[in-house]
Coordinates of C-alpha atoms in Angstrom, one line a residue:
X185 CA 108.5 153.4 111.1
X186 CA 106.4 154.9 108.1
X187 CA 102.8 152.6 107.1
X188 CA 104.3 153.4 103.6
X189 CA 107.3 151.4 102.4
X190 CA 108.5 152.5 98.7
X191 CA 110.9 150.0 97.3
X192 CA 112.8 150.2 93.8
X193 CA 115.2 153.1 92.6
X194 CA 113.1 156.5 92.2
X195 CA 114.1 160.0 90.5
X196 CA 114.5 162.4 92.7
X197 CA 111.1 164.1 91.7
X198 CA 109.5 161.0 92.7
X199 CA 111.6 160.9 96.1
X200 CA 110.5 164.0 97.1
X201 CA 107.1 163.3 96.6
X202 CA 107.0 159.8 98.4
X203 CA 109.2 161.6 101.2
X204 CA 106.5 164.5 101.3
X205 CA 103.7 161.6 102.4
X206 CA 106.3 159.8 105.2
X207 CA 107.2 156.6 103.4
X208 CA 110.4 155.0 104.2
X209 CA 112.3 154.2 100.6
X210 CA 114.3 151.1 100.5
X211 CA 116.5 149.9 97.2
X212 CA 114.8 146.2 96.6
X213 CA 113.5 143.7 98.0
X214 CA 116.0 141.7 99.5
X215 CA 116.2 145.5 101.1
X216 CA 112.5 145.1 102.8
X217 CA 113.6 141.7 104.1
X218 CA 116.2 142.8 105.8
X219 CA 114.5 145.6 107.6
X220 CA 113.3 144.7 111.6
X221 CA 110.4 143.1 112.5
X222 CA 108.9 145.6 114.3
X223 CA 109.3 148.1 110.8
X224 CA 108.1 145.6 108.7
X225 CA 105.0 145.4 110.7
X226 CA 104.3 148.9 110.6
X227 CA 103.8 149.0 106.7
X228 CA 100.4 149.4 105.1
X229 CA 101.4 150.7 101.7
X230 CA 103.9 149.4 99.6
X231 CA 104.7 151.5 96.5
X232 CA 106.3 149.1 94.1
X233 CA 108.8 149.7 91.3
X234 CA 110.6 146.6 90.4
X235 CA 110.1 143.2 88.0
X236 CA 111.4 141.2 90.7
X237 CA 108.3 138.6 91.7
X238 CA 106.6 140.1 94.8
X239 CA 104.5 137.1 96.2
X240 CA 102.8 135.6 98.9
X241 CA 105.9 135.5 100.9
X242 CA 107.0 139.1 100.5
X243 CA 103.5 139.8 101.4
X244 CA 103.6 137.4 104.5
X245 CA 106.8 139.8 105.9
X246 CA 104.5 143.1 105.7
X247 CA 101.6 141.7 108.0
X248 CA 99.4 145.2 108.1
X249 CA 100.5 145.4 104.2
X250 CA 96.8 146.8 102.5
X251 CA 97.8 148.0 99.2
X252 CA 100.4 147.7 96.4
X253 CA 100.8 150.2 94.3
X254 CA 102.7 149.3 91.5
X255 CA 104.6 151.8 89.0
X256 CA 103.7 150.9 85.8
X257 CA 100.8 149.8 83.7
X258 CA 102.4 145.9 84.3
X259 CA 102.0 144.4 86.9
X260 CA 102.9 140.9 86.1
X261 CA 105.8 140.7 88.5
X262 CA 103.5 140.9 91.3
X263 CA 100.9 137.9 92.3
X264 CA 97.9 139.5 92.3
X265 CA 96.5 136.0 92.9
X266 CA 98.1 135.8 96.1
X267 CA 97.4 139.3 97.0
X268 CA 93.4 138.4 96.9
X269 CA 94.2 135.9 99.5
X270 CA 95.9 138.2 101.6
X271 CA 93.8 140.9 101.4
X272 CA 95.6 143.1 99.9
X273 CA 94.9 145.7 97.0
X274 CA 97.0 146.0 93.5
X275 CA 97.1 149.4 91.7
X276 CA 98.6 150.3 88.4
X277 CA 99.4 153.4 86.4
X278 CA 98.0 153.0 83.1
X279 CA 96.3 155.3 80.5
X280 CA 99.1 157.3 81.3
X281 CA 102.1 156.2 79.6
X282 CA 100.0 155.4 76.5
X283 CA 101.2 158.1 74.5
X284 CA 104.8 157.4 75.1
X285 CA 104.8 153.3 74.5
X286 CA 102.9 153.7 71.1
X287 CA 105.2 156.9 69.8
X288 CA 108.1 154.0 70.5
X289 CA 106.2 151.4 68.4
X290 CA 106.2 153.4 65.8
X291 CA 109.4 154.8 66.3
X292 CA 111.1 151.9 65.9
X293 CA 109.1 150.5 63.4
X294 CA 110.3 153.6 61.2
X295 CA 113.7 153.2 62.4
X296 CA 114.1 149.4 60.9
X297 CA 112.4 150.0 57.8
X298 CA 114.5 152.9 56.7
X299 CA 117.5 151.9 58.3
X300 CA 118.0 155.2 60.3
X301 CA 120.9 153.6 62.5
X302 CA 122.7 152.5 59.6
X303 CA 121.6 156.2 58.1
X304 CA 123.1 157.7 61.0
X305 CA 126.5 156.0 60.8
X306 CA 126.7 156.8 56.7
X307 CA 126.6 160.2 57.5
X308 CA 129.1 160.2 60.5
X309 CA 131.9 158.0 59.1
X310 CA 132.1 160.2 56.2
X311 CA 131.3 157.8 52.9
X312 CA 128.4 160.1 52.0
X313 CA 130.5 163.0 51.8
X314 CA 132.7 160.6 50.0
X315 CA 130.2 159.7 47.1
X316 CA 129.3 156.6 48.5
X317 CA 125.6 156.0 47.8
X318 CA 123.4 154.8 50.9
X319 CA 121.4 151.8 50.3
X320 CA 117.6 151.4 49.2
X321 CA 115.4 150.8 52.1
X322 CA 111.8 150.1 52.5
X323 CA 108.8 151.8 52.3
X324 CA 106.6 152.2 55.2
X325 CA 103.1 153.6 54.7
X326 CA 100.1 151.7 52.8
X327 CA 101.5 148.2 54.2
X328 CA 99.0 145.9 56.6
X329 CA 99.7 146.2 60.5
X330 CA 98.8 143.8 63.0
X331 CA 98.1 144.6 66.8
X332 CA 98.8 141.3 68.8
X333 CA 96.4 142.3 71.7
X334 CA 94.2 145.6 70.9
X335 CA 94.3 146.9 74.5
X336 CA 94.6 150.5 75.6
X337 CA 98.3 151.2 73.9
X338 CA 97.8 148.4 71.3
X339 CA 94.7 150.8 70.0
X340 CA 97.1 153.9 70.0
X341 CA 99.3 151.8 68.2
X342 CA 96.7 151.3 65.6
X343 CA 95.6 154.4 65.4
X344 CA 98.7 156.1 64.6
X345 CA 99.3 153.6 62.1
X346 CA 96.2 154.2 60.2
X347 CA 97.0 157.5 60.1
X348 CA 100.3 156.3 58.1
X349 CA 97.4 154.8 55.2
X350 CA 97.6 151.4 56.8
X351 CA 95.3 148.3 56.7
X352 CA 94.8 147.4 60.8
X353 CA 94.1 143.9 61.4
X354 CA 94.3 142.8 65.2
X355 CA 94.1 139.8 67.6
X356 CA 92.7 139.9 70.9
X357 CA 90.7 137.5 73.1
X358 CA 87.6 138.6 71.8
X359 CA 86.5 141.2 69.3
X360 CA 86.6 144.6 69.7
X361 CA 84.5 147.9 68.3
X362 CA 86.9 149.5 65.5
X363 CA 86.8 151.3 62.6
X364 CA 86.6 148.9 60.5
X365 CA 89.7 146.9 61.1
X366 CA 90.1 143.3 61.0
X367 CA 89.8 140.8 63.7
X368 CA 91.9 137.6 63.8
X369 CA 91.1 134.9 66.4
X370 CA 94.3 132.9 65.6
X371 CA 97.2 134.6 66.1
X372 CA 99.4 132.9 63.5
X373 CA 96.3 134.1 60.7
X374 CA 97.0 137.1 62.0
X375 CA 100.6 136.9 61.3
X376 CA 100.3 135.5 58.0
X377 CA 98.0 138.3 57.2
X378 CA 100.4 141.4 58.0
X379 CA 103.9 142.6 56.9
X380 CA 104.1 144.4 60.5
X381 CA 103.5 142.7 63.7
X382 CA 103.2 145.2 66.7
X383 CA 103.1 142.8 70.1
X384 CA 101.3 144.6 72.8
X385 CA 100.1 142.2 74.9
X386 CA 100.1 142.2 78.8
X387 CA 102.4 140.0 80.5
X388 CA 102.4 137.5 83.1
X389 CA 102.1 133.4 82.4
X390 CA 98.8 133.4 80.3
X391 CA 100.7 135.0 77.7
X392 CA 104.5 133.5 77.6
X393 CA 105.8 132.9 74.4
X394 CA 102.4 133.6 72.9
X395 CA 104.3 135.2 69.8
X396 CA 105.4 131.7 69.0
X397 CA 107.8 130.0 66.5
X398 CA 104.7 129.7 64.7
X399 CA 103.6 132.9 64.8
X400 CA 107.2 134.2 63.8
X401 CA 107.1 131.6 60.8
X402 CA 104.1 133.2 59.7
X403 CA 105.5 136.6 59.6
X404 CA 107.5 136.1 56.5
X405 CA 110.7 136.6 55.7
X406 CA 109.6 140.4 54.8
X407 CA 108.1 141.0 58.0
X408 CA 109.0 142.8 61.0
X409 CA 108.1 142.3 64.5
X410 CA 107.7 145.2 67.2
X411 CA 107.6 144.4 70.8
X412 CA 106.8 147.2 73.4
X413 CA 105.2 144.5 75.5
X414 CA 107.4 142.3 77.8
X415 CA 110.1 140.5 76.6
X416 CA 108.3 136.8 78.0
X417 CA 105.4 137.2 75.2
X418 CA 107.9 136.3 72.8
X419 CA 109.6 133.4 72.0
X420 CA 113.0 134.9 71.7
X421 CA 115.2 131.8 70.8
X422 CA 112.8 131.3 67.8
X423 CA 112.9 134.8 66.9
X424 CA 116.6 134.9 67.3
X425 CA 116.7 131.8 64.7
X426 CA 114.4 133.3 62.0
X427 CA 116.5 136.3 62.0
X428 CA 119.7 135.0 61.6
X429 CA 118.7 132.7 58.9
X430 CA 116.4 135.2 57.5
X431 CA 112.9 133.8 57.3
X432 CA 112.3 137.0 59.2
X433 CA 112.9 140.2 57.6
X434 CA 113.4 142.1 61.0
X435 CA 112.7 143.7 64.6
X436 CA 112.1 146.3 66.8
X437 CA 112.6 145.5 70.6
X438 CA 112.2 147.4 73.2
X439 CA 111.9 144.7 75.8
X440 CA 114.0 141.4 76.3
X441 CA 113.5 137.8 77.9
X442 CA 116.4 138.6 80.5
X443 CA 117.3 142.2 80.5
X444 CA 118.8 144.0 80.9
X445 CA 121.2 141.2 80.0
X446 CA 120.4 141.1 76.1
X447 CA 121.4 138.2 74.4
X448 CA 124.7 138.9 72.3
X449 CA 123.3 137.0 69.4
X450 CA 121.4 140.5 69.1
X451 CA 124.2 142.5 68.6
X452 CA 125.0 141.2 65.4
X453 CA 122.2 141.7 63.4
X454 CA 121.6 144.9 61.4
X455 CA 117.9 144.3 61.1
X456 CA 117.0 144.7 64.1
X457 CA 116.6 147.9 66.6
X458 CA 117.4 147.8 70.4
X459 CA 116.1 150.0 72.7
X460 CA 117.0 149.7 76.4
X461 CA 113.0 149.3 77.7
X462 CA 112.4 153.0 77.8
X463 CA 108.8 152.6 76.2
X464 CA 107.3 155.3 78.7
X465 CA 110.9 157.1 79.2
X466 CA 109.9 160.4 79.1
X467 CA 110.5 163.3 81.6
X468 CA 106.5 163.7 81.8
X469 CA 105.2 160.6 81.7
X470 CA 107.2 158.8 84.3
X471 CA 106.3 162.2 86.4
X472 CA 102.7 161.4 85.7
X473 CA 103.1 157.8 87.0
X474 CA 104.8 158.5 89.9
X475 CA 101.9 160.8 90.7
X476 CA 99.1 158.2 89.8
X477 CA 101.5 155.7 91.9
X478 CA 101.3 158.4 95.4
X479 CA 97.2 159.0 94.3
X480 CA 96.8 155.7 94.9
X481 CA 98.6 155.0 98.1
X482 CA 96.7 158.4 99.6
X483 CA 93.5 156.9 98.6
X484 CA 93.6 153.8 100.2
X485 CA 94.9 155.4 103.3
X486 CA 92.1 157.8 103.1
X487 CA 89.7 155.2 102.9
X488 CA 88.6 156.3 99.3
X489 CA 87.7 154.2 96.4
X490 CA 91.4 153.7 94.1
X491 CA 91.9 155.3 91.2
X492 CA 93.6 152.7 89.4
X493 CA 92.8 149.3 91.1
X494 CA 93.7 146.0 89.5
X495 CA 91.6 143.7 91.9

């Protein structure tokens, strides 16, 4: 049996490269468990691509287990809490997928105020060759953004925003060095203070419905909320209600409370933009994770300090 165990569902360029080092790959989980003993015992890498909760007692099946090397810059899914205990190191991929997640923010923030989806269908079905005007939308440049949670992404968020002419106020645990843009230590100020709302928090239980139905209230019924983060940091029922009664002008979602099961109460409402959690979907950048992913696996095996640890 391979010391490296790689578990989730990998491109083939990603495959190849785990397959290059030795590790076994396995499909989930439930997967691992099922594997003998004697395998399991073998294992002192895990390369991890999955949100389901990898805990203590996953950990407790992989007794040699020394590092996790998660794919992706979250990490929520697995307790890094426990994995202190254990002895065992956590590894991310971050910095690289910046570019990616923030081009989305915007994206979609773009997308909802002009009403590109619904520009999109004018044009197929044919009205606009048939006179039929297309709607005023909204204009998005020289409005005020807010960052909830001015982290690495949250920052590139910002500053492609700025360069759009617009007034950058943020909320993070504590103040930051910036260009001159506002800090908020409430979160619902912050909201109040913004007609954009960019969530790009970290996930995990510290953070759980921290966009509340306050913070949504807030908002405005002109506002619009972007969430690249995780779909727990918001609390969706409440933004569900403010949409569909329209004390909340709008949204742009990339990540849901139970996806990839979206709630169908989504599907209903023109003002808001789904995206199926591909905030670092590219070609290149999941090629560059994968490759941070393997960097760290091959450093812990080589005894070397980790590139990426996260405890």
């Amino acid at each position: 049996m391979s010391e490296i165990l790689a578990i989730g569902s990998y491109t083939e360029t990603d495959l190849a490269g785990l397959r290059e080092m030795g590790a076994r790959v396995v499909a989930s989980l439930d997967a691992m468990r099922d594997l003998p003993e004697a395998e399991r015992g073998d294992v002192r890498a895990v390369a991890y691509k999955g949100h389901h909760p990898f805990g203590a007692e996953e950990m407790a099946l992989l007794p040699a287990l020394g590092v996790i090397a998660n794919y992706g810059v979250g990490h929520d899914a697995i307790d890094v809490e426990a994995a202190g205990v254990a002895g065992v190191r956590v590894t991310n991929t971050p910095e690289v997928l910046n570019d990616d997640v923030a081009d989305l923010a915007v994206a979609m923030l773009l997308m909802q105020q002009r009403r590109m989806l619904q520009g999109d269908a004018h044009v197929r079905s044919g009205a606009w060759a048939e006179g039929e005007s297309f709607p005023l939308n909204r204009k998005v440049s020289g409005r005020r953004a807010g960052i909830m949670g001015l982290g690495r992404i949250g920052r590139d968020i910002a500053e492609r925003l700025a360069a759009f002419k617009m007034e950058i106020h943020y909320h993070s645990r504590s103040e930051k060095e910036t260009p001159g843009w506002r800090y908020h230590a409430d979160p619902v100020d912050l909201a109040g203070s913004v007609d954009y709302l960019v969530v790009a928090l970290v996930g995990g239980p510290e953070t759980e419905n921290y966009v509340s139905r306050e913070v949504i209230g807030a908002l405005g019924a002109q506002g619009v909320l972007i969430n690249i983060s995780r779909g727990s940091t918001v609390d969706e029922a409440a933004l569900l209600d403010a949409l569909e009664t329209g004390r909340l002008g709008g949204a742009g979602l990339d990540v849901f409370e139970n996806e990839p099961k979206v709630n169908p109460r989504f599907h209903a409402l023109e003002t808001v933009v789904l995206q199926p959690h591909q905030g670092s979907g590219t070609q290149e950048t999941r090629a560059a994770m994968g490759r941070l992913q393997r960097d760290n696996i091959a450093a812990f095996l080589a005894g070397r300090t980790l590139p990426t640890p996260v405890n």
